[in-house]
Amino acid sequence: MSAAEKPASGRARSGKSTAKSTSAAKSTGRARSGVRKVAIVGANRIPFARSNGPYANASNQDMLTAALDGLVSRFSLQGERIGEVAAGAVLKHARDFNLARECVLGSRLAPETPASDVQMACGTGLQAIVNVANKIALGQLDSAIAGGVDTTSDAPLAVNDELRRLLVRLNAAKSFGERLKLLAKVRPGHIVPDIPRNAEPRTGLSMGEHASITAREWGIGREEQDEFAATSHQRLAAAYERGFFDDLLTPYLGLTRDQNLRPDTSAEKLAKLKPAFGGPEGTMTAGNSTPLTDGASTVLLVTEEWAKERRLPVLAYLTFAQTAAVDYVHGDEGLLMAPAYAVPRMLGRAGLSLQDFDFYEIHEAFASQVLATLKAWEDADFAKERLGLDAPLGSIDRAKLNVNGSSIAAGHPFAATGGRIVATLAKLLNEKGSGRGLISVCAAGGQGVTAILER
Ligand SMILES: CC(=O)SCCNC(=O)CCNC(=O)[C@H](O)C(C)(C)COP(=O)(O)OP(=O)(O)OC[C@H]1O[C@@H](n2cnc3c(N)ncnc32)[C@H](O)[C@@H]1OP(=O)(O)O
């Protein structure tokens, strides 16, 4: 561990490494393979809010800084130079060109903490975690914070292309006359803003519309989706009830728990909702889909030595990760099915089977997408034709899946979901004392990010 990364009584101003840090770096413990273990010691997030709700006037910077500062308080990181912060947002204003760095500068971390943005749609949060984990494993960092944030309340609106070009030229105009000439070209139609849609640029279809096609293809029925969604609410409510989130969450703008959570949700009540995607015969509703959400999350990842020196218990280790992408544009694979490919590839590297896990954390973009992924893993033709395997991965014990609820109940502020899931699983493994958990996150753009945590 570098001395400059040790807790400082005040803010660390110099950011310089010392001779001590060089010798300490040489002696850091390495696993036999030459790869260091990546420890998760804790996390912090703000409660997730429904879009245009209590966080309507909060920006990505406000929320991510609040999540970061909550982590700083929890682990006494005031004034500390952390090795690196990696974070991102799916919907980002141009002024936030390096959002992570702006949030570091706005937080109580040492301003000498480097930071960079990551973007992998809904996989952003988990990808940021994997990026810094890899640097820790390779000996490039001893401590890191990964995070994510998103707001659909404060989505960036763009002016249309023609007006934007005019305004850029106006800004560069050298004379008043030139400016007047350019201004005279503005037409009423230019005022119409370019509003970001929750849709795939290459197909024009929303995530929900894409998922509804996959649901039809895999024969995922309304009843099983509603049951799945109700379970998510019931389990999240039970987790809050037993205080599970007490050390994972900092209250923010009047919220002390995820606002979308409805403990009284039942499959019977959800059955009454009208379809939101897939036309009048569609099976996907507001109840069995994630809502549009605002929120932020952060996770602290370190070496075992860093944790030991501060007497911080390790919750779990991040041991494997894998990304995959599918061709939903020219091919016939579902937009959100990439984790169905990433997971078997990761299991192959890890020498594990799908059944070798105590917990499964599968991001619930939609109940139908989780159920289609599970069905794909059980399907012999999918195994043979798509995965090139002799046998299907098989089924999992559903009692081990999203045991504390997931995105349908908690909400899904796109880039913040990875941090919420890693925090939840690390704590579950810590409570159990030993075991292994699998994480799977689907993302827009036909991509998926998966990881394994162990303890
Ligand atoms: C990789 C990925 O993660 S892709 C996923 C990315 N995320 C998305 O695509 C977001 C998808 N979700 C959405 O677009 C929106 O939330 C929608 C379109 C599904 C629904 O939007 P809205 O219609 O505004 O939802 P709203 O909250 O008003 O709910 C609609 C109705 O369902 C009801 N409802 C919702 N959840 C529940 C519940 N758990 N129990 C009972 N009723 C419920 C609401 O009360 C409301 O009823 P009302 O019309 O009588 O007031």
Coordinates of C-alpha atoms and ligand atoms in Angstrom, one line a residue:
M1 CA 0.0 0.0 0.0
S2 CA 1.3 3.4 -0.8
A3 CA 1.8 5.8 2.1
A4 CA 0.0 8.5 0.2
E5 CA -3.1 6.3 0.2
K6 CA -3.1 6.0 4.0
P7 CA -5.7 7.9 6.0
A8 CA -4.5 11.5 6.6
S9 CA -5.4 13.7 9.5
G10 CA -6.2 16.5 7.1
R11 CA -6.5 16.7 3.4
A12 CA -3.5 15.2 1.6
R13 CA -2.3 18.2 -0.5
S14 CA 0.9 16.9 -2.2
G15 CA -0.3 13.7 -3.7
K16 CA 3.4 12.6 -3.9
S17 CA 4.5 9.1 -3.1
T18 CA 7.1 8.6 -0.5
A19 CA 10.1 6.3 -0.4
K20 CA 8.2 4.3 2.2
S21 CA 5.4 3.7 -0.3
T22 CA 7.9 2.3 -2.9
S23 CA 9.3 -0.3 -0.5
A24 CA 5.7 -1.1 0.7
A25 CA 4.6 -1.7 -2.8
K26 CA 7.4 -4.2 -3.3
S27 CA 6.3 -6.2 -0.3
T28 CA 2.6 -6.3 -1.1
G29 CA 1.4 -9.9 -1.0
R30 CA 0.7 -11.6 -4.3
A31 CA -1.3 -14.8 -4.7
R32 CA 0.8 -17.7 -6.3
S33 CA -0.6 -17.0 -9.7
G34 CA 0.9 -13.5 -9.6
V35 CA -2.6 -12.0 -9.4
R36 CA -3.6 -10.2 -6.2
K37 CA -6.9 -10.8 -4.5
V38 CA -9.5 -8.1 -4.9
A39 CA -11.4 -7.5 -1.7
I40 CA -14.7 -5.7 -1.4
V41 CA -14.8 -4.0 2.0
G42 CA -18.0 -2.0 1.7
A43 CA -20.3 0.1 -0.2
N44 CA -22.7 3.0 0.0
R45 CA -25.6 4.2 -2.1
I46 CA -28.4 6.7 -1.8
P47 CA -32.0 5.3 -1.8
F48 CA -33.3 5.0 -5.3
A49 CA -36.1 7.4 -6.2
R50 CA -38.8 7.3 -8.9
S51 CA -38.2 9.5 -11.9
N52 CA -39.5 13.1 -11.4
G53 CA -39.9 12.4 -7.7
P54 CA -37.8 13.6 -4.7
Y55 CA -34.5 13.8 -6.7
A56 CA -36.1 15.7 -9.6
N57 CA -33.8 18.7 -9.0
A58 CA -30.7 16.7 -8.2
S59 CA -28.1 16.2 -10.9
N60 CA -25.9 13.2 -11.6
Q61 CA -23.0 15.1 -9.9
D62 CA -25.1 15.8 -6.8
M63 CA -26.2 12.2 -6.4
L64 CA -22.9 10.5 -7.1
T65 CA -21.1 13.0 -4.8
A66 CA -23.6 12.2 -2.1
A67 CA -23.0 8.5 -2.6
L68 CA -19.2 9.0 -2.5
D69 CA -19.3 11.2 0.6
G70 CA -21.4 8.6 2.3
L71 CA -18.7 6.1 1.6
V72 CA -16.0 8.5 2.8
S73 CA -17.9 8.9 6.1
R74 CA -18.5 5.2 6.5
F75 CA -14.8 4.3 6.0
S76 CA -13.1 7.4 7.4
L77 CA -11.6 8.3 4.0
Q78 CA -11.7 12.1 4.6
G79 CA -8.7 13.7 2.8
E80 CA -7.5 10.4 1.6
R81 CA -5.9 9.8 -1.8
I82 CA -7.7 6.7 -3.2
G83 CA -5.9 4.9 -6.0
E84 CA -8.6 5.6 -8.5
V85 CA -12.3 6.3 -8.8
A86 CA -14.1 4.8 -11.8
A87 CA -17.8 5.6 -12.4
G88 CA -20.2 6.6 -15.0
A89 CA -23.7 7.6 -16.1
V90 CA -25.7 6.4 -19.0
L91 CA -27.4 9.7 -19.5
K92 CA -24.8 12.5 -19.1
H93 CA -24.8 16.2 -19.7
A94 CA -22.0 17.6 -21.8
R95 CA -20.7 19.6 -18.9
D96 CA -20.0 16.3 -17.0
F97 CA -17.4 15.2 -19.6
N98 CA -15.5 13.5 -16.8
L99 CA -18.3 13.1 -14.2
A100 CA -16.3 10.9 -11.9
R101 CA -13.5 13.5 -11.6
E102 CA -16.0 16.3 -10.9
C103 CA -17.6 14.2 -8.2
V104 CA -14.2 13.5 -6.6
L105 CA -13.5 17.2 -6.6
G106 CA -16.8 17.9 -5.0
S107 CA -16.3 15.1 -2.4
R108 CA -14.2 14.9 0.8
L109 CA -11.7 12.6 -0.9
A110 CA -8.2 14.1 -1.5
P111 CA -8.4 16.1 -4.8
E112 CA -5.3 14.2 -5.9
T113 CA -7.5 11.1 -6.4
P114 CA -7.6 10.3 -10.1
A115 CA -11.0 9.5 -11.7
S116 CA -12.4 8.4 -15.0
D117 CA -15.7 7.8 -16.6
V118 CA -17.0 4.4 -17.8
Q119 CA -19.9 3.8 -20.2
M120 CA -21.5 0.4 -20.9
A121 CA -25.2 1.3 -20.6
C122 CA -26.8 -0.6 -17.8
G123 CA -23.6 -2.6 -17.4
T124 CA -21.7 0.6 -16.5
G125 CA -21.6 0.2 -12.7
L126 CA -20.4 -3.4 -12.8
Q127 CA -18.0 -2.7 -15.6
A128 CA -16.5 0.2 -13.5
I129 CA -16.1 -2.3 -10.6
V130 CA -14.4 -4.9 -12.9
N131 CA -12.1 -2.2 -14.4
V132 CA -10.7 -1.2 -11.0
A133 CA -10.7 -4.7 -9.7
N134 CA -8.4 -5.7 -12.6
K135 CA -6.0 -2.9 -11.8
I136 CA -5.9 -4.0 -8.2
A137 CA -5.3 -7.6 -9.3
L138 CA -2.4 -6.5 -11.5
G139 CA -0.8 -4.4 -8.8
Q140 CA -1.5 -1.1 -10.3
L141 CA -3.8 0.1 -7.5
D142 CA -4.2 -0.7 -3.8
S143 CA -7.5 1.0 -3.3
A144 CA -10.3 2.1 -5.6
I145 CA -13.9 3.2 -5.6
A146 CA -16.2 2.3 -8.4
G147 CA -19.7 3.7 -8.9
G148 CA -22.5 4.7 -11.1
V149 CA -25.3 7.2 -11.2
D150 CA -28.3 8.0 -13.4
T151 CA -31.2 10.3 -13.5
T152 CA -34.0 10.3 -16.0
S153 CA -35.5 13.4 -14.3
D154 CA -32.5 15.5 -15.3
A155 CA -31.9 13.9 -18.7
P156 CA -29.8 15.9 -21.1
L157 CA -31.8 17.5 -23.8
A158 CA -30.0 18.5 -27.0
V159 CA -31.0 21.2 -29.5
N160 CA -31.4 19.8 -33.0
D161 CA -28.3 19.4 -35.3
E162 CA -28.9 22.4 -37.5
L163 CA -29.4 24.8 -34.6
R164 CA -26.4 23.3 -32.8
R165 CA -24.1 23.9 -35.8
L166 CA -25.5 27.5 -36.2
L167 CA -24.8 28.2 -32.5
V168 CA -21.2 26.8 -32.8
R169 CA -20.6 29.1 -35.8
L170 CA -22.3 32.0 -33.9
N171 CA -19.9 31.5 -31.0
A172 CA -16.9 31.7 -33.4
A173 CA -18.3 34.7 -35.4
K174 CA -15.9 37.6 -35.6
S175 CA -18.2 40.5 -36.3
F176 CA -21.7 41.7 -35.3
G177 CA -22.8 41.5 -38.9
E178 CA -21.7 37.9 -39.2
R179 CA -23.6 37.1 -36.0
L180 CA -26.8 38.8 -37.2
K181 CA -26.6 36.8 -40.5
L182 CA -26.4 33.6 -38.6
L183 CA -29.2 34.5 -36.2
A184 CA -31.4 35.3 -39.2
K185 CA -31.1 31.6 -40.2
V186 CA -32.8 30.4 -37.0
R187 CA -36.3 28.9 -37.8
P188 CA -39.1 27.9 -35.4
G189 CA -38.5 24.2 -36.2
H190 CA -35.0 24.6 -34.7
I191 CA -36.4 25.1 -31.3
V192 CA -37.7 21.5 -31.1
P193 CA -35.3 19.7 -28.7
D194 CA -33.8 16.3 -29.2
I195 CA -35.2 14.4 -26.2
P196 CA -33.3 11.2 -25.3
R197 CA -35.5 8.1 -25.7
N198 CA -35.0 4.9 -23.8
A199 CA -34.5 3.2 -27.2
E200 CA -31.9 1.5 -29.2
P201 CA -30.5 3.8 -31.9
R202 CA -30.1 1.0 -34.4
T203 CA -33.6 -0.3 -34.2
G204 CA -35.6 2.6 -32.8
L205 CA -37.3 0.1 -30.4
S206 CA -37.4 0.7 -26.6
M207 CA -35.8 -1.8 -24.2
G208 CA -39.2 -2.9 -23.3
E209 CA -40.3 -3.5 -26.9
H210 CA -37.1 -5.5 -27.5
A211 CA -37.7 -7.5 -24.3
S212 CA -41.3 -8.2 -25.3
I213 CA -40.1 -9.8 -28.5
T214 CA -37.7 -12.0 -26.5
A215 CA -40.6 -12.9 -24.1
R216 CA -42.7 -14.0 -27.0
E217 CA -39.9 -16.1 -28.5
W218 CA -39.2 -17.9 -25.2
G219 CA -42.9 -18.3 -24.3
I220 CA -42.6 -16.3 -21.1
G221 CA -46.2 -16.0 -19.7
R222 CA -47.8 -13.1 -17.8
E223 CA -48.5 -15.1 -14.7
E224 CA -44.9 -16.1 -14.1
Q225 CA -43.7 -12.6 -14.8
D226 CA -46.1 -11.2 -12.2
E227 CA -45.2 -13.8 -9.6
F228 CA -41.5 -13.0 -10.2
A229 CA -42.1 -9.3 -9.8
A230 CA -44.2 -9.7 -6.6
T231 CA -41.4 -11.8 -5.1
S232 CA -38.9 -9.0 -5.9
H233 CA -41.0 -6.6 -3.8
Q234 CA -41.6 -9.0 -1.0
R235 CA -37.9 -10.0 -0.7
L236 CA -36.7 -6.3 -0.8
A237 CA -39.3 -5.4 1.9
A238 CA -38.2 -8.3 4.1
A239 CA -34.5 -7.2 3.7
Y240 CA -35.3 -3.7 4.8
E241 CA -37.3 -5.1 7.7
R242 CA -34.3 -7.0 9.0
G243 CA -32.0 -4.0 8.6
F244 CA -30.0 -5.5 5.8
F245 CA -29.4 -2.1 4.1
D246 CA -28.6 -0.2 7.3
D247 CA -24.8 -0.1 6.5
L248 CA -25.2 0.1 2.7
L249 CA -27.3 3.1 2.4
T250 CA -27.2 6.8 3.3
P251 CA -30.5 8.7 3.5
Y252 CA -30.8 11.5 0.8
L253 CA -33.3 14.3 0.2
G254 CA -35.8 12.8 2.6
L255 CA -35.7 9.2 1.4
T256 CA -34.5 6.5 3.7
R257 CA -35.4 3.5 1.5
D258 CA -36.0 2.8 -2.2
Q259 CA -39.2 4.7 -3.1
N260 CA -40.4 2.2 -5.7
L261 CA -40.7 -0.5 -3.1
R262 CA -44.4 -1.6 -2.5
P263 CA -44.4 -4.3 0.2
D264 CA -48.1 -5.0 -0.5
T265 CA -47.4 -6.1 -4.1
S266 CA -49.0 -9.4 -5.0
A267 CA -49.2 -11.3 -8.3
E268 CA -53.0 -10.9 -8.1
K269 CA -52.7 -7.1 -8.0
L270 CA -50.1 -7.1 -10.7
A271 CA -52.4 -9.2 -12.9
K272 CA -54.8 -6.2 -13.2
L273 CA -52.3 -3.9 -14.8
K274 CA -52.5 -3.2 -18.5
P275 CA -49.7 -4.1 -20.9
A276 CA -46.9 -1.5 -21.2
F277 CA -45.0 -3.1 -24.0
G278 CA -45.8 -5.6 -26.8
G279 CA -49.2 -4.2 -27.8
P280 CA -52.6 -5.1 -26.4
E281 CA -51.7 -8.8 -26.1
G282 CA -48.3 -7.9 -24.4
T283 CA -47.4 -9.6 -21.1
M284 CA -45.1 -6.9 -19.8
T285 CA -46.5 -4.1 -17.5
A286 CA -45.4 -1.3 -15.3
G287 CA -45.5 -3.8 -12.5
N288 CA -43.2 -6.5 -13.9
S289 CA -40.8 -4.0 -15.5
T290 CA -38.2 -1.7 -13.8
P291 CA -39.5 1.8 -13.4
L292 CA -37.5 4.8 -14.6
T293 CA -35.4 5.7 -11.6
D294 CA -32.9 8.2 -10.2
G295 CA -30.0 7.2 -7.9
A296 CA -26.3 6.5 -7.3
S297 CA -24.1 3.8 -5.8
T298 CA -20.4 3.3 -4.9
V299 CA -18.3 0.3 -3.9
L300 CA -14.9 0.3 -2.1
L301 CA -12.4 -2.3 -3.5
V302 CA -9.0 -2.8 -2.1
T303 CA -6.1 -5.2 -1.5
E304 CA -6.2 -7.5 1.5
E305 CA -3.2 -5.6 2.9
W306 CA -5.0 -2.2 2.6
A307 CA -8.0 -3.7 4.4
K308 CA -5.9 -5.3 7.1
E309 CA -3.9 -2.1 7.9
R310 CA -7.2 -0.3 8.5
R311 CA -8.7 -3.2 10.4
L312 CA -11.5 -3.4 7.8
P313 CA -13.1 -6.8 7.4
V314 CA -13.3 -8.1 3.9
L315 CA -16.9 -8.9 2.9
A316 CA -16.1 -10.9 -0.3
Y317 CA -13.6 -11.2 -3.1
L318 CA -14.2 -10.5 -6.8
T319 CA -12.7 -13.5 -8.5
F320 CA -14.0 -13.6 -12.1
A321 CA -15.7 -11.4 -14.7
Q322 CA -16.8 -11.6 -18.2
T323 CA -18.5 -9.5 -20.9
A324 CA -20.3 -10.6 -24.0
A325 CA -22.3 -9.0 -26.8
V326 CA -25.0 -10.3 -29.2
D327 CA -25.9 -9.3 -32.7
Y328 CA -29.5 -8.0 -32.2
V329 CA -29.2 -5.8 -35.3
H330 CA -28.5 -8.3 -38.1
G331 CA -28.9 -11.5 -36.1
D332 CA -31.9 -12.9 -34.3
E333 CA -30.7 -12.8 -30.7
G334 CA -32.6 -10.8 -28.1
L335 CA -31.2 -7.4 -27.2
L336 CA -30.9 -8.3 -23.5
M337 CA -29.6 -11.9 -23.9
A338 CA -25.9 -11.3 -23.8
P339 CA -25.5 -12.5 -20.2
A340 CA -26.8 -15.9 -21.4
Y341 CA -23.5 -16.1 -23.3
A342 CA -21.2 -14.3 -20.8
V343 CA -22.1 -16.6 -17.9
P344 CA -21.2 -19.9 -19.6
R345 CA -17.9 -18.4 -20.9
M346 CA -17.1 -17.2 -17.3
L347 CA -18.0 -20.6 -15.8
G348 CA -15.7 -22.2 -18.4
R349 CA -12.8 -20.0 -17.2
A350 CA -13.6 -20.6 -13.6
G351 CA -14.1 -24.3 -14.0
L352 CA -17.6 -24.1 -12.3
S353 CA -21.1 -25.2 -13.2
L354 CA -24.2 -23.0 -13.0
Q355 CA -25.2 -24.9 -9.9
D356 CA -22.0 -24.2 -7.9
F357 CA -23.4 -21.0 -6.4
D358 CA -25.1 -20.0 -3.1
F359 CA -26.6 -16.9 -4.5
Y360 CA -27.6 -15.6 -8.0
E361 CA -28.0 -11.9 -8.5
I362 CA -29.6 -11.3 -12.0
H363 CA -30.4 -7.7 -12.7
E364 CA -34.2 -7.5 -13.3
A365 CA -34.5 -5.1 -16.3
F366 CA -37.8 -6.9 -16.8
A367 CA -39.1 -10.1 -15.2
S368 CA -39.5 -11.6 -18.7
Q369 CA -35.8 -11.0 -19.4
V370 CA -34.6 -12.8 -16.3
L371 CA -37.0 -15.7 -17.0
A372 CA -35.9 -15.9 -20.7
T373 CA -32.3 -16.0 -19.6
L374 CA -33.0 -18.8 -17.1
K375 CA -34.9 -20.7 -19.8
A376 CA -32.1 -20.3 -22.3
W377 CA -29.7 -21.9 -19.8
E378 CA -32.0 -24.8 -19.5
D379 CA -32.5 -25.3 -23.2
A380 CA -30.6 -28.1 -25.0
D381 CA -30.9 -26.4 -28.5
F382 CA -29.7 -23.1 -27.2
A383 CA -26.7 -24.8 -25.5
K384 CA -25.8 -26.7 -28.7
E385 CA -26.6 -24.1 -31.4
R386 CA -25.8 -20.8 -29.7
L387 CA -23.3 -21.8 -27.0
G388 CA -21.6 -24.7 -28.7
L389 CA -22.0 -26.9 -25.6
D390 CA -23.0 -30.6 -25.5
A391 CA -25.5 -30.0 -22.7
P392 CA -27.5 -27.1 -21.3
L393 CA -26.2 -25.3 -18.2
G394 CA -29.4 -26.5 -16.4
S395 CA -31.7 -24.9 -13.9
I396 CA -30.9 -23.0 -10.7
D397 CA -32.5 -23.2 -7.3
R398 CA -34.9 -20.2 -7.5
A399 CA -34.8 -19.8 -3.7
K400 CA -31.2 -18.6 -4.2
L401 CA -32.0 -16.0 -6.9
N402 CA -32.2 -12.3 -6.0
V403 CA -32.9 -13.2 -2.3
N404 CA -33.2 -9.6 -1.2
G405 CA -35.2 -8.5 -4.3
S406 CA -33.7 -6.6 -7.2
S407 CA -34.3 -3.9 -9.8
I408 CA -38.0 -4.4 -10.2
A409 CA -38.6 -3.5 -6.6
A410 CA -35.6 -1.3 -5.9
G411 CA -35.7 0.6 -9.2
H412 CA -33.0 0.8 -11.8
P413 CA -31.0 4.1 -12.1
F414 CA -29.1 2.5 -15.0
A415 CA -25.4 2.9 -14.1
A416 CA -26.1 2.7 -10.3
T417 CA -27.4 -0.9 -10.5
G418 CA -24.1 -2.7 -10.7
G419 CA -23.0 -1.1 -7.4
R420 CA -26.2 -2.0 -5.7
I421 CA -25.9 -5.6 -6.8
V422 CA -22.3 -6.0 -5.8
A423 CA -22.9 -4.4 -2.4
T424 CA -25.9 -6.7 -1.8
L425 CA -24.1 -9.9 -2.8
A426 CA -20.9 -9.1 -0.9
K427 CA -22.9 -8.5 2.3
L428 CA -24.9 -11.7 1.8
L429 CA -21.7 -13.7 1.4
N430 CA -20.2 -12.1 4.5
E431 CA -23.4 -12.9 6.5
K432 CA -23.2 -16.5 5.3
G433 CA -19.5 -16.8 6.2
S434 CA -18.4 -18.6 3.1
G435 CA -19.8 -19.3 -0.4
R436 CA -20.0 -18.0 -3.9
G437 CA -22.4 -15.7 -5.8
L438 CA -23.0 -15.1 -9.5
I439 CA -23.8 -11.7 -10.9
S440 CA -25.4 -11.1 -14.3
V441 CA -26.3 -7.7 -15.7
C442 CA -27.8 -7.2 -19.2
A443 CA -27.3 -3.9 -21.0
A444 CA -28.5 -1.9 -23.9
G445 CA -26.5 -2.2 -27.1
G446 CA -26.9 -6.0 -26.8
Q447 CA -24.2 -6.4 -24.1
G448 CA -23.8 -8.1 -20.8
V449 CA -21.4 -8.0 -17.8
T450 CA -21.1 -10.8 -15.4
A451 CA -19.0 -11.5 -12.3
I452 CA -18.3 -14.0 -9.5
L453 CA -17.9 -13.0 -5.9
E454 CA -16.5 -15.5 -3.4
R455 CA -15.8 -15.7 0.3
Ligands
LIG1 C1 -30.7 -3.3 -19.6 C2 -31.8 -2.7 -19.0 O1 -31.9 -2.6 -17.8 S1 -33.1 -2.3 -19.9 C3 -34.3 -1.5 -18.9 C4 -34.2 -0.1 -18.9 N1 -35.3 0.5 -18.2 C5 -36.5 0.7 -18.8 O2 -36.6 0.5 -20.0 C6 -37.6 1.3 -18.0 C7 -38.9 0.6 -18.3 N2 -40.0 1.2 -17.6 C8 -40.7 2.2 -18.2 O3 -40.4 2.7 -19.2 C9 -41.9 2.7 -17.4 O4 -41.7 2.5 -16.0 C10 -43.2 2.0 -17.8 C11 -43.5 2.5 -19.3 C12 -43.1 0.5 -17.8 C13 -44.4 2.4 -16.9 O5 -44.4 3.8 -16.8 P1 -45.7 4.5 -16.1 O6 -46.9 4.1 -16.8 O7 -45.3 5.9 -15.9 O8 -45.7 3.7 -14.7 P2 -46.6 4.0 -13.4 O9 -45.7 4.1 -12.2 O10 -47.5 5.1 -13.6 O11 -47.4 2.7 -13.2 C14 -48.5 2.4 -14.0 C15 -49.6 1.8 -13.1 O12 -49.1 0.6 -12.6 C16 -49.3 0.5 -11.2 N3 -48.2 -0.3 -10.6 C17 -46.9 -0.2 -10.8 N4 -46.2 -1.1 -10.0 C18 -47.2 -1.6 -9.2 C19 -47.1 -2.6 -8.2 N5 -45.9 -3.1 -7.8 N6 -48.3 -2.9 -7.6 C20 -49.5 -2.4 -8.0 N7 -49.6 -1.5 -9.0 C21 -48.4 -1.1 -9.6 C22 -49.2 2.0 -10.8 O13 -49.8 2.2 -9.6 C23 -49.9 2.7 -12.0 O14 -51.3 2.5 -11.7 P3 -52.3 3.7 -12.1 O15 -52.2 3.9 -13.6 O16 -53.6 3.2 -11.6 O17 -51.8 4.9 -11.3

